[in-house]
Amino acid sequence: MSTIVMPEPDQSILDRSSEIIAALKEILPHDAVIFEKSETLAYECDALVAYRCSPLAVVLPRNTQEVSAIMKTCLRLGVPVVPRGSGTSLAGGALPTKDSIILGTNRLTKVLEIDTDNRFIKVQTGVTNLSVTGAVEGDGFFYAPDPSSQLACAIAGNIAMNSGGAHCLKYGVTTNNLMGVTMVLADGEIVEIGGAHLDALGYDLLGLICGSEGQLGIVTEAYLRILAKPEGARPVLIGYDDPRTAGTCVADIIKAGILPVAIEYMDRLTIVATDKFSGAGYPDVEALLIVEVEGSDEEIDYQLNKIIKIANKLNPAELRQSNSEEESALIWKGRKSAFGAVGQIADYICLDGTVPVSQLAYVLGEIGDLSKKYDLQVANVFHAGDGNMHPLILYNANDPVELEKAEHLGADILRTCVEVGGCLTGEHGVGIEKRELMTSQYSNEDMEMQMSVKDCFDPNWLLNPAKVYPLELSESRRQNLKMGAK
Amino acid sequence: MDKIFSPKDEAELAQIITKAKSDNISLRIKGGGTRQGLGNFIKTDAILSLKNISGISLYEPDALTLVAKAGTSIKEINKLLKKEGQRLGFDPMDHRAIYHSSGEPTIGAIIAANISGSRRIIAGGARDALIGVRFINGSGEIIKNGGRVMKNVTGLDLVKLMAGSFGTLGVLSEVSLKLLPIAQRELSLIINGQSLEKAISTMSKALGSPFEITGAAFLPNEKDEAKTCLRIEGFSSQVDYRLKKLSELLVKGEKIEILEGKLHEKLWQSIRDVKTFKNSKKPLWRLSIKPSDAPAISNQLSKITAADMIFDWAGGLIWAQLQDEDNAQADAVRHIIKQFGGHATLVRGSDELREVVDVFQPEQEMVAKLSSSIRQKFDPSGILNPNLMGNFGEK
Ligand SMILES: Cc1cc2nc3c(=O)[nH]c(=O)nc-3n(C[C@H](O)[C@H](O)[C@H](O)COP(=O)(O)OP(=O)(O)OC[C@H]3O[C@@H](n4cnc5c(N)ncnc54)[C@H](O)[C@@H]3O)c2cc1C
């Protein structure tokens, strides 16, 4: 049995399934409404695959107006709406319930405007992260936030989760690169916030919307900041026999005034797994760092020399520089395939707790102890420069008892992250996964304040209602919908 | 004399607000008092001063993070950071020059007003550096959001909401910030004699290059000559390299100047603090726009009155000083910005002018409705800086 529960579906909605589907068909082109079980299968879960459920229907609108019409209809009929991008959320953010419809962004894929003079691109939010960079690359620009899932994940999901990536130490996360949105509110009203200028007017609603996990509105269009591509980039690989020393190395680099674009960390378990999988040829060490800097060749040399000097002071077991594009690619190859590689050994739960950089070594130690206590392996691969850890808990998904054990271990690790001054999630979001753990980071007043903001945008809690906040806390609000519909 | 509350810690601050709510006493929130002219003209029953809630709670140079109480002065923070070769990446504007005010700016107020400087274009604004807050809402509850780590997506991001809410949603007691290293070396490349159109295109090219310009401003009338100013920084040899590359890219026979050291620092301080308009009390507007709209907007502004302007953020930020205390001129500014997009704030104006003109641009109706309902939730009795940001469309 697993520890995460979803609320019982509302029978009165299920009873009206055909009426609801008919109403949606009336306002949308025929191919935009999907309800056959065989076709909705693909929408039953996101990347938190241990949890799945078939939705009442899936709608795939092509523009903001259609989204508005859907929301009006769903509000009128009292049907919850779960927004979905590409379904790569690791937190169950896009998981539907039986009594909800999925609103997918799959067909919102237009690039609306590219303006390199003013350094922005305007897109419909169903475009993938990587294709945004693809659209401006030819002009020498790129879109900075680069989640490892960038080939698949949509800007919609990135905005909803405030996603980060390997390069956010230097460039920030989605919220720092988002200039404006068009959003449809739960009642179908369309609002535009921000735009081609900096700092939206009035309260920073843009900041609120980014990371709101589909609970405030459906984001249909976005202005994204694009940046000039650096002249070049090059990584160095540094291995240590002790995680603590690797932690010290990270701190020393940052303190020396160097701001690498990325500092990635891998532990032995990950190294072994990725090496087998990708043939990257990683050294046999306890802790491996990949540090990447950018600039012209000389600029890169200068920075890498400084980093190498710092690293050498701490007696690395291995220090590998790159002399060519191929060698650089090889250094990154293992890291980029790390998740897939670990997935080859076993099923895993990917955590996302973030800790102050000064606490990294301590928390790694604690994770080791907890891993022994629960008798489950944990692989660590993460963004070290900003303390965003990704412990991967290995377990057997076919064994419900082990899933529950893995979830308990995960909860203990996340509590440790919070205890040392960190947080439950650095970039994946709360979703259903960390919903009940919110109480370890926030008081009831803190969460009440947050939920009251949702009340302003979505008074009936129509949008993604059973996410982020502990079910018990959101219970009365989620009842609003039922009352309204009856 | 107004009544002044000066709580000594967060707990006392919460008590005062709880009591103010039950007694229905409205509060004007005050940090260092250097920016009391910013926002709509308001009258309150009392002043709530944060000056005693001050001090650095935590500084971790190797994590690039700082946690400080709201009343801590920027001066103290800058001094501490400098010792470790670090800085506030957003380099907030100091308003004392344009307001002729005295006192020491505080970090709480800078965050509350989301004040940034010329580095906004690359390093982000105050809202981007802010990673955690503690505040007291209008019901006297102590609320925290975010924390002290750079990446945090746990729950709704009230951190960003608090930045730029001017105290109308809650009184900040403590803020956590992400820092940046100070560059080894910096200098200015100044191109003389460009027209506004040319300068905008120069600055756009500079920002479209990989050389990480940290400032791009156009001063049309500096010592009778138009100056396009670019700030270049990095480690020492990198700065030489970038200067060379940028000169090749941007300079086409114009006269250039290169400033380093004191003169360079002074130049960028003056741009950040809008010192061009310091010796005056005339209305001063701040327009946040799409950079390439700057020439057209500037043109139209000049038709209203003899407007003096400087341009920061590669043209995306216009500071415009108008000639007269006249609300018709204010309407005209707002009319212009409506055609182009962006927003205009009346940063300096007499109490009388600010009594009749909305300092902040009124929001789209639906957005105003959202803002107003958020304020309702955070400060149900409307006791915190009432009307400072306007009434969000409600009469
Ligand atoms: C292998 C792998 C690697 C990953 N690496 C990273 C990483 O490096 N960094 C990182 O941050 N994340 C990473 N993720 C997590 C995930 O990719 C991100 O959270 C991503 O942003 C989700 O995008 P999506 O389009 O798949 O959204 P979905 O999973 O479909 O949805 C995510 C959330 O967005 C909401 N949503 C979707 N569309 C809208 C909309 N139009 N309006 C409002 N809300 C909406 C959903 O309701 C849901 O809550 C990884 C995931 C995988 C599987």
Short mmCIF file of N, CA, C and O in Angstrom, two decimals, chain A residues 117-119 161 168 170 175-176 185 189 191-192 196-199 201-204 207 212 225 228-229 231 251 254 296 299 302-303 354-356 358 383 386 388 420 423 425-427 429 438 441-442 446 449-450 452-453 456-457 469, chain B residues 60 62 64 120-121 127-128 137 143-146 148-149 151-157 160 168-169 184 204 207-212 235 238 241-242 288-292 342-343 361 363-364 366-367 370-371 373 375 377-378 389 392:
data_model
loop_
_atom_site.label_atom_id
_atom_site.label_comp_id
_atom_site.label_asym_id
_atom_site.label_seq_id
_atom_site.Cartn_x
_atom_site.Cartn_y
_atom_site.Cartn_z
N ASP A 117 16.03 41.94 -31.00
CA ASP A 117 16.45 43.30 -30.59
C ASP A 117 16.08 43.55 -29.14
O ASP A 117 16.82 44.20 -28.40
N ASN A 118 14.91 43.08 -28.75
CA ASN A 118 14.47 43.31 -27.38
C ASN A 118 14.62 42.05 -26.52
O ASN A 118 14.13 41.99 -25.40
N ARG A 119 15.23 41.06 -27.08
CA ARG A 119 15.61 39.84 -26.36
C ARG A 119 14.44 39.11 -25.70
O ARG A 119 14.45 38.84 -24.51
N MET A 161 5.80 24.76 -12.68
CA MET A 161 6.69 24.18 -11.68
C MET A 161 7.87 25.09 -11.35
O MET A 161 8.70 24.75 -10.53
N CYS A 168 21.25 26.85 -13.89
CA CYS A 168 20.56 27.95 -13.20
C CYS A 168 21.40 28.63 -12.14
O CYS A 168 21.02 29.67 -11.63
N LYS A 170 23.99 30.21 -12.71
CA LYS A 170 24.31 31.50 -13.31
C LYS A 170 23.07 32.22 -13.84
O LYS A 170 22.96 33.43 -13.70
N THR A 175 11.30 31.50 -13.18
CA THR A 175 10.73 32.78 -12.73
C THR A 175 11.63 33.96 -13.06
O THR A 175 11.16 35.08 -13.28
N ASN A 176 12.93 33.73 -13.15
CA ASN A 176 13.86 34.81 -13.47
C ASN A 176 13.94 35.07 -14.98
O ASN A 176 14.62 36.00 -15.41
N LEU A 185 -8.38 32.43 -16.31
CA LEU A 185 -8.76 32.15 -14.92
C LEU A 185 -9.83 31.06 -14.88
O LEU A 185 -10.40 30.68 -15.90
N GLU A 189 -12.21 34.04 -17.57
CA GLU A 189 -11.69 35.38 -17.86
C GLU A 189 -10.23 35.28 -18.32
O GLU A 189 -9.47 34.46 -17.78
N VAL A 191 -6.58 37.04 -18.62
CA VAL A 191 -5.77 38.17 -18.13
C VAL A 191 -4.40 38.15 -18.79
O VAL A 191 -3.87 37.09 -19.13
N GLU A 192 -3.86 39.35 -18.96
CA GLU A 192 -2.50 39.46 -19.48
C GLU A 192 -1.65 40.15 -18.45
O GLU A 192 -2.01 41.20 -17.95
N ALA A 196 6.68 42.67 -22.87
CA ALA A 196 8.04 42.83 -23.41
C ALA A 196 8.89 43.77 -22.56
O ALA A 196 10.05 44.00 -22.85
N HIS A 197 8.30 44.34 -21.51
CA HIS A 197 9.06 45.24 -20.63
C HIS A 197 9.43 44.48 -19.35
O HIS A 197 8.91 43.40 -19.10
N LEU A 198 10.27 45.07 -18.53
CA LEU A 198 10.69 44.40 -17.29
C LEU A 198 9.81 44.83 -16.12
O LEU A 198 9.29 45.94 -16.11
N ASP A 199 9.67 43.96 -15.15
CA ASP A 199 8.92 44.24 -13.93
C ASP A 199 7.47 44.60 -14.20
O ASP A 199 7.14 45.74 -14.51
N LEU A 201 3.62 45.51 -13.80
CA LEU A 201 2.97 46.57 -13.03
C LEU A 201 2.27 46.00 -11.78
O LEU A 201 1.76 44.90 -11.82
N GLY A 202 2.23 46.77 -10.71
CA GLY A 202 1.44 46.37 -9.54
C GLY A 202 2.04 45.20 -8.79
O GLY A 202 3.24 44.97 -8.82
N TYR A 203 1.21 44.46 -8.10
CA TYR A 203 1.70 43.28 -7.39
C TYR A 203 2.34 42.32 -8.39
O TYR A 203 1.89 42.22 -9.54
N ASP A 204 3.32 41.58 -7.92
CA ASP A 204 4.07 40.68 -8.80
C ASP A 204 3.28 39.38 -9.02
O ASP A 204 3.64 38.31 -8.53
N GLY A 207 5.18 36.55 -10.61
CA GLY A 207 5.97 35.77 -9.67
C GLY A 207 5.12 34.73 -8.94
O GLY A 207 5.56 33.64 -8.63
N SER A 212 3.02 27.95 -9.53
CA SER A 212 1.74 27.75 -8.84
C SER A 212 1.09 26.40 -9.19
O SER A 212 -0.04 26.14 -8.81
N ARG A 225 12.38 35.54 -21.68
CA ARG A 225 13.61 36.28 -21.94
C ARG A 225 14.62 35.37 -22.64
O ARG A 225 14.80 34.21 -22.23
N ALA A 228 21.98 36.10 -25.14
CA ALA A 228 23.00 35.82 -26.16
C ALA A 228 23.79 34.59 -25.75
O ALA A 228 24.16 34.44 -24.59
N LYS A 229 24.01 33.73 -26.72
CA LYS A 229 24.76 32.50 -26.44
C LYS A 229 26.20 32.86 -26.10
O LYS A 229 26.80 33.70 -26.75
N GLU A 231 30.28 32.46 -25.99
CA GLU A 231 31.16 32.06 -27.09
C GLU A 231 31.48 30.57 -27.03
O GLU A 231 31.66 29.91 -28.03
N ALA A 251 32.19 24.86 -2.17
CA ALA A 251 32.15 26.10 -1.38
C ALA A 251 33.35 26.99 -1.72
O ALA A 251 33.21 28.21 -1.88
N ILE A 254 32.97 28.84 -5.10
CA ILE A 254 32.03 29.96 -5.04
C ILE A 254 32.63 31.12 -4.26
O ILE A 254 32.52 32.28 -4.65
N SER A 296 35.16 32.98 -23.94
CA SER A 296 36.08 32.69 -25.04
C SER A 296 37.08 31.66 -24.54
O SER A 296 37.14 31.39 -23.34
N GLU A 299 39.18 33.06 -21.78
CA GLU A 299 38.38 33.27 -20.57
C GLU A 299 38.14 31.94 -19.84
O GLU A 299 38.21 31.86 -18.62
N TYR A 302 41.34 30.71 -18.16
CA TYR A 302 41.62 31.45 -16.94
C TYR A 302 40.77 30.93 -15.77
O TYR A 302 41.28 30.65 -14.69
N GLN A 303 39.49 30.77 -16.04
CA GLN A 303 38.59 30.33 -14.95
C GLN A 303 38.88 28.88 -14.54
O GLN A 303 38.91 28.56 -13.36
N THR A 354 16.25 20.76 -1.27
CA THR A 354 17.37 21.67 -1.44
C THR A 354 17.89 22.06 -0.06
O THR A 354 17.12 22.29 0.86
N VAL A 355 19.22 22.11 0.06
CA VAL A 355 19.82 22.46 1.35
C VAL A 355 20.85 23.57 1.15
O VAL A 355 21.37 23.73 0.04
N PRO A 356 21.14 24.33 2.21
CA PRO A 356 22.21 25.31 2.09
C PRO A 356 23.51 24.58 1.69
O PRO A 356 23.76 23.48 2.18
N SER A 358 26.40 24.84 2.50
CA SER A 358 27.25 24.50 3.64
C SER A 358 26.82 23.19 4.31
O SER A 358 27.57 22.58 5.05
N HIS A 383 22.48 19.16 -8.54
CA HIS A 383 23.06 20.47 -8.81
C HIS A 383 23.69 20.98 -7.52
O HIS A 383 23.00 21.49 -6.64
N ASP A 386 23.88 25.06 -6.15
CA ASP A 386 22.77 25.69 -5.45
C ASP A 386 22.13 24.77 -4.41
O ASP A 386 21.05 25.04 -3.91
N ASN A 388 20.71 21.97 -4.62
CA ASN A 388 19.50 21.25 -5.03
C ASN A 388 19.83 19.77 -5.22
O ASN A 388 20.37 19.36 -6.22
N VAL A 420 17.80 21.33 8.22
CA VAL A 420 19.07 22.05 8.12
C VAL A 420 18.92 23.41 7.43
O VAL A 420 19.91 24.04 7.07
N CYS A 423 14.63 23.10 1.90
CA CYS A 423 13.21 22.99 1.59
C CYS A 423 12.90 21.65 0.94
O CYS A 423 13.79 20.91 0.55
N THR A 425 11.33 20.97 -1.89
CA THR A 425 11.49 20.83 -3.33
C THR A 425 12.12 22.07 -3.95
O THR A 425 11.67 23.19 -3.71
N GLY A 426 13.18 21.84 -4.72
CA GLY A 426 13.91 22.95 -5.33
C GLY A 426 13.45 23.26 -6.74
O GLY A 426 13.59 24.39 -7.20
N GLU A 427 12.92 22.25 -7.45
CA GLU A 427 12.50 22.52 -8.82
C GLU A 427 11.40 21.60 -9.35
O GLU A 427 10.84 21.88 -10.39
N GLY A 429 8.50 20.65 -7.69
CA GLY A 429 7.17 20.99 -7.22
C GLY A 429 6.65 20.00 -6.19
O GLY A 429 7.21 18.93 -5.98
N MET A 438 4.15 19.12 3.61
CA MET A 438 4.19 20.58 3.67
C MET A 438 4.22 21.08 5.12
O MET A 438 4.80 22.11 5.42
N GLN A 441 7.49 22.04 6.68
CA GLN A 441 8.15 23.30 6.30
C GLN A 441 7.32 24.53 6.65
O GLN A 441 7.86 25.59 6.95
N TYR A 442 6.02 24.40 6.58
CA TYR A 442 5.17 25.57 6.78
C TYR A 442 4.16 25.36 7.91
O TYR A 442 3.64 24.25 8.08
N ASP A 446 0.95 29.81 7.54
CA ASP A 446 1.69 30.00 6.28
C ASP A 446 0.89 29.44 5.11
O ASP A 446 0.76 30.08 4.06
N MET A 449 -2.33 31.32 4.29
CA MET A 449 -2.04 32.52 3.51
C MET A 449 -1.91 32.16 2.02
O MET A 449 -2.46 32.83 1.15
N GLN A 450 -1.19 31.07 1.76
CA GLN A 450 -1.00 30.64 0.37
C GLN A 450 -2.33 30.22 -0.25
O GLN A 450 -2.66 30.61 -1.38
N SER A 452 -5.21 31.17 0.54
CA SER A 452 -6.11 32.30 0.37
C SER A 452 -5.81 33.02 -0.95
O SER A 452 -6.67 33.69 -1.51
N VAL A 453 -4.58 32.90 -1.42
CA VAL A 453 -4.26 33.47 -2.74
C VAL A 453 -4.97 32.66 -3.83
O VAL A 453 -5.53 33.22 -4.77
N CYS A 456 -8.41 33.72 -4.33
CA CYS A 456 -8.63 34.93 -5.14
C CYS A 456 -8.72 34.59 -6.62
O CYS A 456 -9.50 35.18 -7.36
N PHE A 457 -7.88 33.67 -7.06
CA PHE A 457 -7.83 33.33 -8.48
C PHE A 457 -8.90 32.30 -8.85
O PHE A 457 -9.41 32.28 -9.96
N TYR A 469 -1.37 21.22 -1.14
CA TYR A 469 -1.69 21.40 0.28
C TYR A 469 -2.26 20.12 0.87
O TYR A 469 -3.02 19.41 0.21
N GLU B 60 26.36 33.64 4.62
CA GLU B 60 27.19 32.52 4.17
C GLU B 60 27.80 32.84 2.81
O GLU B 60 27.18 32.60 1.78
N ASP B 62 30.05 31.37 1.10
CA ASP B 62 30.24 30.26 0.17
C ASP B 62 28.92 29.71 -0.36
O ASP B 62 28.91 28.85 -1.23
N LEU B 64 26.58 32.15 -1.14
CA LEU B 64 26.06 33.39 -1.74
C LEU B 64 24.71 33.79 -1.15
O LEU B 64 23.82 34.21 -1.87
N ARG B 120 19.76 45.52 -13.43
CA ARG B 120 18.50 44.79 -13.60
C ARG B 120 18.46 43.97 -14.89
O ARG B 120 17.97 42.85 -14.92
N ILE B 121 19.01 44.54 -15.95
CA ILE B 121 18.91 43.88 -17.26
C ILE B 121 19.64 42.55 -17.33
O ILE B 121 19.30 41.71 -18.12
N ARG B 127 13.38 41.55 -6.83
CA ARG B 127 12.49 40.38 -6.72
C ARG B 127 13.19 39.09 -7.11
O ARG B 127 12.84 38.01 -6.68
N ASP B 128 14.18 39.19 -8.01
CA ASP B 128 14.89 37.99 -8.43
C ASP B 128 15.92 37.53 -7.40
O ASP B 128 16.22 36.35 -7.30
N ASN B 137 1.23 39.92 8.48
CA ASN B 137 0.13 40.39 7.65
C ASN B 137 -0.76 41.35 8.45
O ASN B 137 -0.51 41.61 9.63
N ILE B 143 4.05 35.33 9.10
CA ILE B 143 4.04 34.40 7.96
C ILE B 143 5.45 34.29 7.40
O ILE B 143 6.16 35.28 7.28
N LYS B 144 5.84 33.05 7.06
CA LYS B 144 7.11 32.91 6.35
C LYS B 144 6.85 32.26 5.00
O LYS B 144 5.88 31.53 4.81
N ASN B 145 7.74 32.54 4.06
CA ASN B 145 7.65 31.93 2.75
C ASN B 145 9.04 31.89 2.16
O ASN B 145 9.87 32.74 2.45
N GLY B 146 9.30 30.87 1.33
CA GLY B 146 10.65 30.71 0.82
C GLY B 146 11.56 30.28 1.94
O GLY B 146 11.12 29.67 2.91
N ARG B 148 16.15 30.07 2.78
CA ARG B 148 17.45 30.65 2.51
C ARG B 148 18.25 29.84 1.48
O ARG B 148 19.47 29.89 1.44
N VAL B 149 17.53 29.07 0.68
CA VAL B 149 18.20 28.37 -0.42
C VAL B 149 17.77 28.99 -1.75
O VAL B 149 16.67 29.50 -1.88
N LYS B 151 17.10 27.68 -4.62
CA LYS B 151 16.04 27.04 -5.39
C LYS B 151 14.99 26.50 -4.43
O LYS B 151 15.31 25.73 -3.54
N ASN B 152 13.77 26.92 -4.64
CA ASN B 152 12.73 26.57 -3.70
C ASN B 152 11.38 26.75 -4.38
O ASN B 152 10.99 27.86 -4.71
N VAL B 153 10.71 25.66 -4.65
CA VAL B 153 9.40 25.78 -5.29
C VAL B 153 8.33 25.13 -4.40
O VAL B 153 7.34 24.60 -4.88
N THR B 154 8.57 25.21 -3.09
CA THR B 154 7.66 24.57 -2.15
C THR B 154 6.47 25.48 -1.88
O THR B 154 6.59 26.45 -1.14
N GLY B 155 5.34 25.19 -2.49
CA GLY B 155 4.15 26.01 -2.26
C GLY B 155 4.16 27.27 -3.11
O GLY B 155 5.06 27.48 -3.93
N LEU B 156 3.15 28.11 -2.93
CA LEU B 156 3.05 29.32 -3.72
C LEU B 156 4.18 30.29 -3.37
O LEU B 156 4.57 30.40 -2.21
N ASP B 157 4.67 30.99 -4.37
CA ASP B 157 5.79 31.90 -4.18
C ASP B 157 5.30 33.28 -3.68
O ASP B 157 5.13 34.21 -4.46
N LYS B 160 7.95 36.45 -4.08
CA LYS B 160 7.89 37.40 -5.19
C LYS B 160 6.75 38.39 -4.96
O LYS B 160 6.87 39.57 -5.24
N THR B 168 1.80 46.87 1.52
CA THR B 168 0.34 46.83 1.59
C THR B 168 -0.21 45.43 1.82
O THR B 168 -1.41 45.25 2.00
N LEU B 169 0.68 44.42 1.79
CA LEU B 169 0.22 43.05 2.05
C LEU B 169 0.76 42.54 3.38
O LEU B 169 0.29 41.52 3.90
N GLN B 184 36.22 41.36 -10.66
CA GLN B 184 37.58 41.80 -10.39
C GLN B 184 37.80 43.23 -10.87
O GLN B 184 38.46 44.03 -10.23
N SER B 204 21.34 47.53 -27.90
CA SER B 204 20.71 46.25 -28.20
C SER B 204 21.75 45.26 -28.74
O SER B 204 21.78 44.09 -28.36
N LEU B 207 23.91 44.05 -25.86
CA LEU B 207 23.25 43.02 -25.04
C LEU B 207 23.00 41.73 -25.82
O LEU B 207 22.85 40.68 -25.23
N GLY B 208 22.98 41.85 -27.11
CA GLY B 208 22.82 40.67 -27.94
C GLY B 208 24.15 39.97 -28.20
O GLY B 208 24.19 38.99 -28.91
N SER B 209 25.21 40.50 -27.63
CA SER B 209 26.53 39.88 -27.77
C SER B 209 26.81 39.02 -26.54
O SER B 209 26.15 39.16 -25.52
N PRO B 210 27.80 38.14 -26.62
CA PRO B 210 28.06 37.27 -25.47
C PRO B 210 28.90 37.93 -24.38
O PRO B 210 29.38 37.23 -23.50
N PHE B 211 29.06 39.27 -24.40
CA PHE B 211 30.05 39.86 -23.52
C PHE B 211 29.49 40.37 -22.19
O PHE B 211 30.14 41.12 -21.46
N GLU B 212 28.29 39.97 -21.89
CA GLU B 212 27.72 40.17 -20.56
C GLU B 212 27.84 41.58 -20.01
O GLU B 212 28.31 41.81 -18.91
N PHE B 235 36.98 39.36 -14.94
CA PHE B 235 38.33 39.41 -14.38
C PHE B 235 39.19 40.22 -15.35
O PHE B 235 38.79 40.50 -16.47
N GLN B 238 39.89 39.50 -19.02
CA GLN B 238 38.59 39.36 -19.68
C GLN B 238 38.02 40.73 -20.06
O GLN B 238 37.43 40.90 -21.12
N TYR B 241 39.66 41.96 -23.14
CA TYR B 241 39.14 41.19 -24.27
C TYR B 241 37.75 41.68 -24.67
O TYR B 241 37.47 41.95 -25.85
N ARG B 242 36.91 41.84 -23.69
CA ARG B 242 35.53 42.25 -23.97
C ARG B 242 35.49 43.67 -24.55
O ARG B 242 34.70 43.96 -25.44
N SER B 288 8.68 51.90 -17.71
CA SER B 288 9.25 50.60 -18.04
C SER B 288 8.62 50.14 -19.34
O SER B 288 7.41 49.94 -19.41
N ILE B 289 9.44 50.00 -20.38
CA ILE B 289 8.90 49.77 -21.72
C ILE B 289 9.74 48.75 -22.49
O ILE B 289 10.79 48.32 -22.03
N LYS B 290 9.25 48.41 -23.65
CA LYS B 290 10.05 47.60 -24.57
C LYS B 290 11.15 48.52 -25.12
O LYS B 290 10.84 49.60 -25.66
N PRO B 291 12.43 48.12 -25.01
CA PRO B 291 13.52 49.04 -25.35
C PRO B 291 13.39 49.72 -26.71
O PRO B 291 13.62 50.93 -26.83
N SER B 292 12.98 48.96 -27.72
CA SER B 292 12.96 49.58 -29.06
C SER B 292 11.84 50.61 -29.21
O SER B 292 11.80 51.34 -30.20
N GLY B 342 3.72 48.49 -21.43
CA GLY B 342 4.64 48.89 -20.37
C GLY B 342 3.88 49.67 -19.32
O GLY B 342 2.65 49.66 -19.29
N HIS B 343 4.61 50.34 -18.44
CA HIS B 343 3.90 51.14 -17.44
C HIS B 343 4.72 52.33 -16.99
O HIS B 343 5.93 52.36 -17.13
N GLN B 361 0.40 53.07 -12.44
CA GLN B 361 -0.56 52.98 -13.52
C GLN B 361 -1.71 52.04 -13.16
O GLN B 361 -1.46 50.93 -12.69
N GLU B 363 -4.34 49.17 -13.26
CA GLU B 363 -4.21 47.87 -13.93
C GLU B 363 -5.43 47.56 -14.77
O GLU B 363 -6.51 48.12 -14.56
N GLN B 364 -5.25 46.62 -15.67
CA GLN B 364 -6.36 46.04 -16.44
C GLN B 364 -7.43 45.61 -15.43
O GLN B 364 -7.11 45.14 -14.34
N MET B 366 -9.53 43.13 -14.81
CA MET B 366 -9.51 41.82 -14.17
C MET B 366 -8.30 41.67 -13.24
O MET B 366 -8.38 41.06 -12.18
N VAL B 367 -7.17 42.23 -13.67
CA VAL B 367 -5.96 42.15 -12.86
C VAL B 367 -6.14 42.97 -11.59
O VAL B 367 -5.79 42.54 -10.49
N LEU B 370 -8.07 41.04 -9.12
CA LEU B 370 -7.24 40.05 -8.43
C LEU B 370 -6.40 40.73 -7.34
O LEU B 370 -6.35 40.27 -6.20
N SER B 371 -5.76 41.83 -7.72
CA SER B 371 -4.90 42.53 -6.76
C SER B 371 -5.70 42.96 -5.54
O SER B 371 -5.27 42.81 -4.40
N SER B 373 -8.43 41.67 -4.38
CA SER B 373 -8.86 40.57 -3.51
C SER B 373 -7.68 39.99 -2.73
O SER B 373 -7.83 39.55 -1.60
N ARG B 375 -5.20 41.81 -1.64
CA ARG B 375 -5.01 42.73 -0.53
C ARG B 375 -6.01 42.48 0.59
O ARG B 375 -5.68 42.47 1.77
N LYS B 377 -7.29 39.69 1.46
CA LYS B 377 -6.91 38.50 2.23
C LYS B 377 -5.75 38.79 3.17
O LYS B 377 -5.70 38.28 4.28
N PHE B 378 -4.81 39.58 2.70
CA PHE B 378 -3.60 39.81 3.49
C PHE B 378 -3.81 40.89 4.55
O PHE B 378 -3.21 40.85 5.61
N MET B 389 -0.54 52.10 -2.88
CA MET B 389 -0.42 51.60 -4.26
C MET B 389 -1.67 51.88 -5.07
O MET B 389 -1.81 51.40 -6.19
N PHE B 392 -6.78 49.85 -6.57
CA PHE B 392 -7.03 48.76 -7.51
C PHE B 392 -8.43 48.83 -8.13
O PHE B 392 -9.18 47.87 -8.12
#
